[in-house]
């Protein structure tokens, strides 16, 4: 269904959302850059008071879940590391269950998520190569070593395949282009972890003890947040903050169950 | 046509080749690693004595044409820089004719080819981003700068799109994966220079004053050398040295006009 302003298929500000549990995106929903979205803290407090369960699902691959919890704490959000699901957490859980070892192409802080899950991180003899947002750690040497491992049989696990993000200095290459480089060089396809992968939503829901039908996802990305959630049977709530762009909604062919000015309005729709 | 051992469509050791001029690949045809192919020097001397014209066409993007001539001289081959055509020489010529400036993502020695052609090489305000085999100079910072220029309208020129090459330390990422990374990030396609681009063969033939019909290409790559040459109307001679692999010939669907054990046998087929 296409978006159609004013159509009853896409509730604007007035609908209510039938959900008992929420998965909430971080960047762009609770904060933008290093500034909290006005009313976001109060919205989370209201959810808690009224007994709604919650988990946080972010595609960030530049920080460990503990690093993210610390960052959120500094912004005034009381969120524990265990409530946060990132692609690194999901990948570490998957590798742990398979008893597999990995080679990391990522920033130094990400290793913590793998260590905590008891996943072996090694420089040789691995089952897979995990690629996150390594920024300046995307060196030719590191990529070459990853490439050789893939040619010897290691699988490629992409924590994300974003093209770029808006950094302080301008548009900045994300992990996606480097995953594409390894895919091109090796002729193999990467396994994608993180939103909109169904496994990623399932992992957070399992931890929450909720079925997709009783849960709603709140995010600023029409495709990976709202589309990904609806694809697994959850409800999808789009917020007009962060990377939200009006012109991206209609072409996506995705109808959010609710569109909010920001997460601050959530309490009015419960 | 498929390759068919013993079929008259693919002359083995006995045919003669009807050509007045030759385009000759370097790496894998005249030398492998740093060792001359036995008989290669004598074969070149024989061509010269019998009045055949020649040019050398290589997809190497790690050395300037002068650097290549020096390297060949050290191996005992008397070949002038002006006889050598590389993707950098072709790209520089193309940019010169369009009066365009470029940003280089390549090893430091390649700049010479652009300087000699009078092409402006700059760090900003360029018309295109030229990507060669930069090896350790493929840094995150350099790629990010190239990416931002492309997002601001600069075109991507790929000197080659090879996946990898066999280095002293093992398989090594070539320029192709980094071109793929920029293409993925920007959503734009690169303009490919070098073999098997028809323009590349045309440039060398023009310099030689030969038509495609009177020229033959000698190379070790069934696709980019033999296939590329036949595609523009030249004859294609495959040598069983360098990267030649028997099992790559049939699947290519390309029929060489002649297959030689090495360039040393060329004199027997003139």
Coordinates of N, CA and C in Angstrom, one line a residue, chain A residues 133-140 143-144 147-148 151 161-165 167 169-174 176-178 180-182 184-187, chain B residues 133-140 143-144 147-148 151 161-165 167 169-174 176-178 180-182 184-187:
Chain A
X133 N 31.3 -1.3 11.6 CA 31.7 0.1 11.2 C 33.1 0.3 11.8
X134 N 34.1 0.0 11.1 CA 35.5 0.1 11.6 C 36.1 1.5 11.4
X135 N 35.5 2.3 10.6 CA 36.0 3.6 10.3 C 37.6 3.5 10.0
X136 N 38.4 4.3 10.7 CA 39.8 4.3 10.4 C 40.5 2.9 10.6
X137 N 39.8 2.0 11.2 CA 40.4 0.6 11.3 C 40.1 -0.2 10.1
X138 N 39.4 0.4 9.1 CA 39.3 -0.3 7.8 C 40.6 0.0 7.1
X139 N 41.7 -0.8 7.4 CA 42.9 -0.6 6.7 C 43.1 -1.7 5.6
X140 N 44.0 -1.4 4.7 CA 44.2 -2.4 3.6 C 44.7 -3.7 4.1
X143 N 41.7 -5.6 5.8 CA 40.8 -6.1 4.8 C 41.4 -7.2 4.0
X144 N 42.7 -7.1 3.7 CA 43.4 -8.2 3.0 C 43.4 -9.5 3.8
X147 N 40.0 -10.9 3.7 CA 39.8 -11.5 2.3 C 40.4 -12.9 2.2
X148 N 41.6 -13.0 2.7 CA 42.3 -14.3 2.6 C 41.6 -15.4 3.4
X151 N 38.7 -16.5 1.4 CA 39.1 -17.3 0.3 C 39.5 -18.7 0.8
X161 N 24.8 -3.2 6.5 CA 25.2 -2.9 5.1 C 24.8 -1.5 4.7
X162 N 24.8 -0.6 5.7 CA 24.5 0.8 5.4 C 25.5 1.4 4.4
X163 N 25.1 2.3 3.6 CA 26.0 2.9 2.6 C 26.9 4.0 3.2
X164 N 26.3 4.9 4.0 CA 27.0 5.9 4.6 C 26.2 6.5 5.7
X165 N 26.8 7.4 6.5 CA 26.1 8.1 7.6 C 26.6 9.5 7.6
X167 N 28.4 12.2 9.3 CA 29.4 12.5 10.4 C 29.6 14.0 10.6
X169 N 32.2 15.6 9.9 CA 32.9 16.1 8.7 C 32.2 16.0 7.4
X170 N 31.0 15.5 7.4 CA 30.2 15.3 6.2 C 29.9 13.8 6.0
X171 N 29.4 13.4 4.8 CA 29.0 12.0 4.6 C 30.2 11.1 4.8
X172 N 30.0 10.0 5.4 CA 31.0 9.1 5.9 C 30.7 7.7 5.5
X173 N 31.7 7.0 5.0 CA 31.5 5.6 4.6 C 31.1 4.7 5.8
X174 N 30.0 4.0 5.7 CA 29.6 3.0 6.7 C 30.2 1.6 6.4
X176 N 28.8 -1.0 5.0 CA 28.3 -1.6 3.7 C 29.3 -1.6 2.6
X177 N 29.9 -0.5 2.2 CA 30.9 -0.5 1.1 C 32.0 -1.5 1.3
X178 N 32.5 -1.7 2.5 CA 33.6 -2.6 2.8 C 33.1 -4.0 2.7
X180 N 30.7 -4.9 0.7 CA 30.6 -5.0 -0.8 C 32.0 -5.3 -1.4
X181 N 33.0 -4.7 -0.9 CA 34.4 -4.9 -1.4 C 34.8 -6.4 -1.2
X182 N 34.5 -6.9 0.0 CA 34.9 -8.3 0.3 C 34.0 -9.3 -0.5
X184 N 32.7 -8.6 -3.5 CA 33.2 -8.5 -4.9 C 34.5 -9.3 -5.1
X185 N 35.4 -9.1 -4.1 CA 36.7 -9.8 -4.2 C 36.6 -11.3 -4.1
X186 N 35.7 -11.8 -3.2 CA 35.6 -13.2 -3.0 C 34.6 -13.9 -3.8
X187 N 33.6 -13.2 -4.3 CA 32.5 -13.8 -5.0 C 31.5 -14.5 -4.1
Chain B
X133 N 45.4 0.5 -8.4 CA 45.8 -0.4 -7.4 C 46.7 0.3 -6.4
X134 N 46.0 0.9 -5.3 CA 46.7 1.7 -4.4 C 47.3 0.9 -3.2
X135 N 47.0 -0.3 -3.1 CA 47.5 -1.2 -2.0 C 47.4 -0.4 -0.6
X136 N 48.5 -0.3 0.1 CA 48.4 0.3 1.4 C 47.9 1.8 1.4
X137 N 47.9 2.4 0.2 CA 47.3 3.8 0.1 C 45.8 3.8 0.0
X138 N 45.2 2.6 0.0 CA 43.7 2.5 0.2 C 43.4 2.7 1.6
X139 N 43.4 4.0 2.1 CA 43.1 4.2 3.5 C 41.6 4.7 3.6
X140 N 41.1 4.6 4.8 CA 39.7 5.0 5.0 C 39.6 6.5 4.7
X143 N 39.6 7.0 0.8 CA 38.3 6.5 0.2 C 37.2 7.4 0.6
X144 N 37.2 7.9 1.8 CA 36.1 8.8 2.2 C 36.1 10.1 1.5
X147 N 34.8 9.3 -1.9 CA 33.4 9.1 -1.8 C 32.6 10.5 -1.8
X148 N 33.1 11.4 -1.0 CA 32.4 12.7 -0.9 C 32.5 13.4 -2.2
X151 N 29.8 12.0 -4.4 CA 28.5 12.4 -4.0 C 28.2 13.9 -4.4
X161 N 39.2 -3.4 -12.7 CA 38.3 -3.9 -11.8 C 38.6 -5.4 -11.4
X162 N 39.9 -5.7 -11.4 CA 40.4 -7.0 -11.0 C 40.0 -7.3 -9.6
X163 N 39.7 -8.5 -9.3 CA 39.3 -8.9 -7.9 C 40.5 -9.0 -7.0
X164 N 41.5 -9.7 -7.4 CA 42.7 -9.9 -6.6 C 43.9 -10.3 -7.5
X165 N 45.1 -10.3 -6.9 CA 46.3 -10.8 -7.6 C 47.1 -11.6 -6.6
X167 N 50.1 -12.1 -4.7 CA 51.3 -11.4 -4.2 C 52.3 -12.3 -3.5
X169 N 52.8 -12.4 -0.4 CA 52.3 -12.9 0.9 C 51.0 -13.7 0.7
X170 N 50.6 -13.9 -0.6 CA 49.3 -14.6 -0.8 C 48.4 -13.8 -1.7
X171 N 47.1 -14.2 -1.8 CA 46.1 -13.5 -2.5 C 46.0 -12.1 -2.0
X172 N 45.9 -11.1 -2.8 CA 46.0 -9.7 -2.4 C 44.9 -8.9 -3.2
X173 N 44.2 -8.1 -2.4 CA 43.1 -7.3 -3.0 C 43.6 -6.3 -4.1
X174 N 42.9 -6.4 -5.2 CA 43.3 -5.5 -6.3 C 42.4 -4.2 -6.2
X176 N 39.7 -3.6 -7.9 CA 38.2 -3.8 -8.1 C 37.4 -3.8 -6.9
X177 N 37.8 -4.4 -5.8 CA 36.9 -4.3 -4.6 C 36.7 -2.9 -4.1
X178 N 37.7 -2.1 -4.2 CA 37.6 -0.7 -3.7 C 36.7 0.2 -4.7
X180 N 34.3 -1.3 -6.3 CA 32.9 -1.8 -5.9 C 32.4 -1.1 -4.6
X181 N 33.3 -0.8 -3.7 CA 33.0 -0.1 -2.4 C 32.4 1.3 -2.8
X182 N 33.1 2.0 -3.6 CA 32.7 3.4 -4.0 C 31.4 3.3 -4.8
X184 N 29.0 1.0 -4.5 CA 28.0 0.6 -3.5 C 27.6 1.8 -2.7
X185 N 28.6 2.6 -2.2 CA 28.3 3.7 -1.3 C 27.6 4.8 -2.0
X186 N 28.0 5.1 -3.3 CA 27.5 6.2 -4.0 C 26.2 5.9 -4.9
X187 N 26.1 4.6 -5.2 CA 25.0 4.2 -6.1 C 25.3 4.6 -7.6

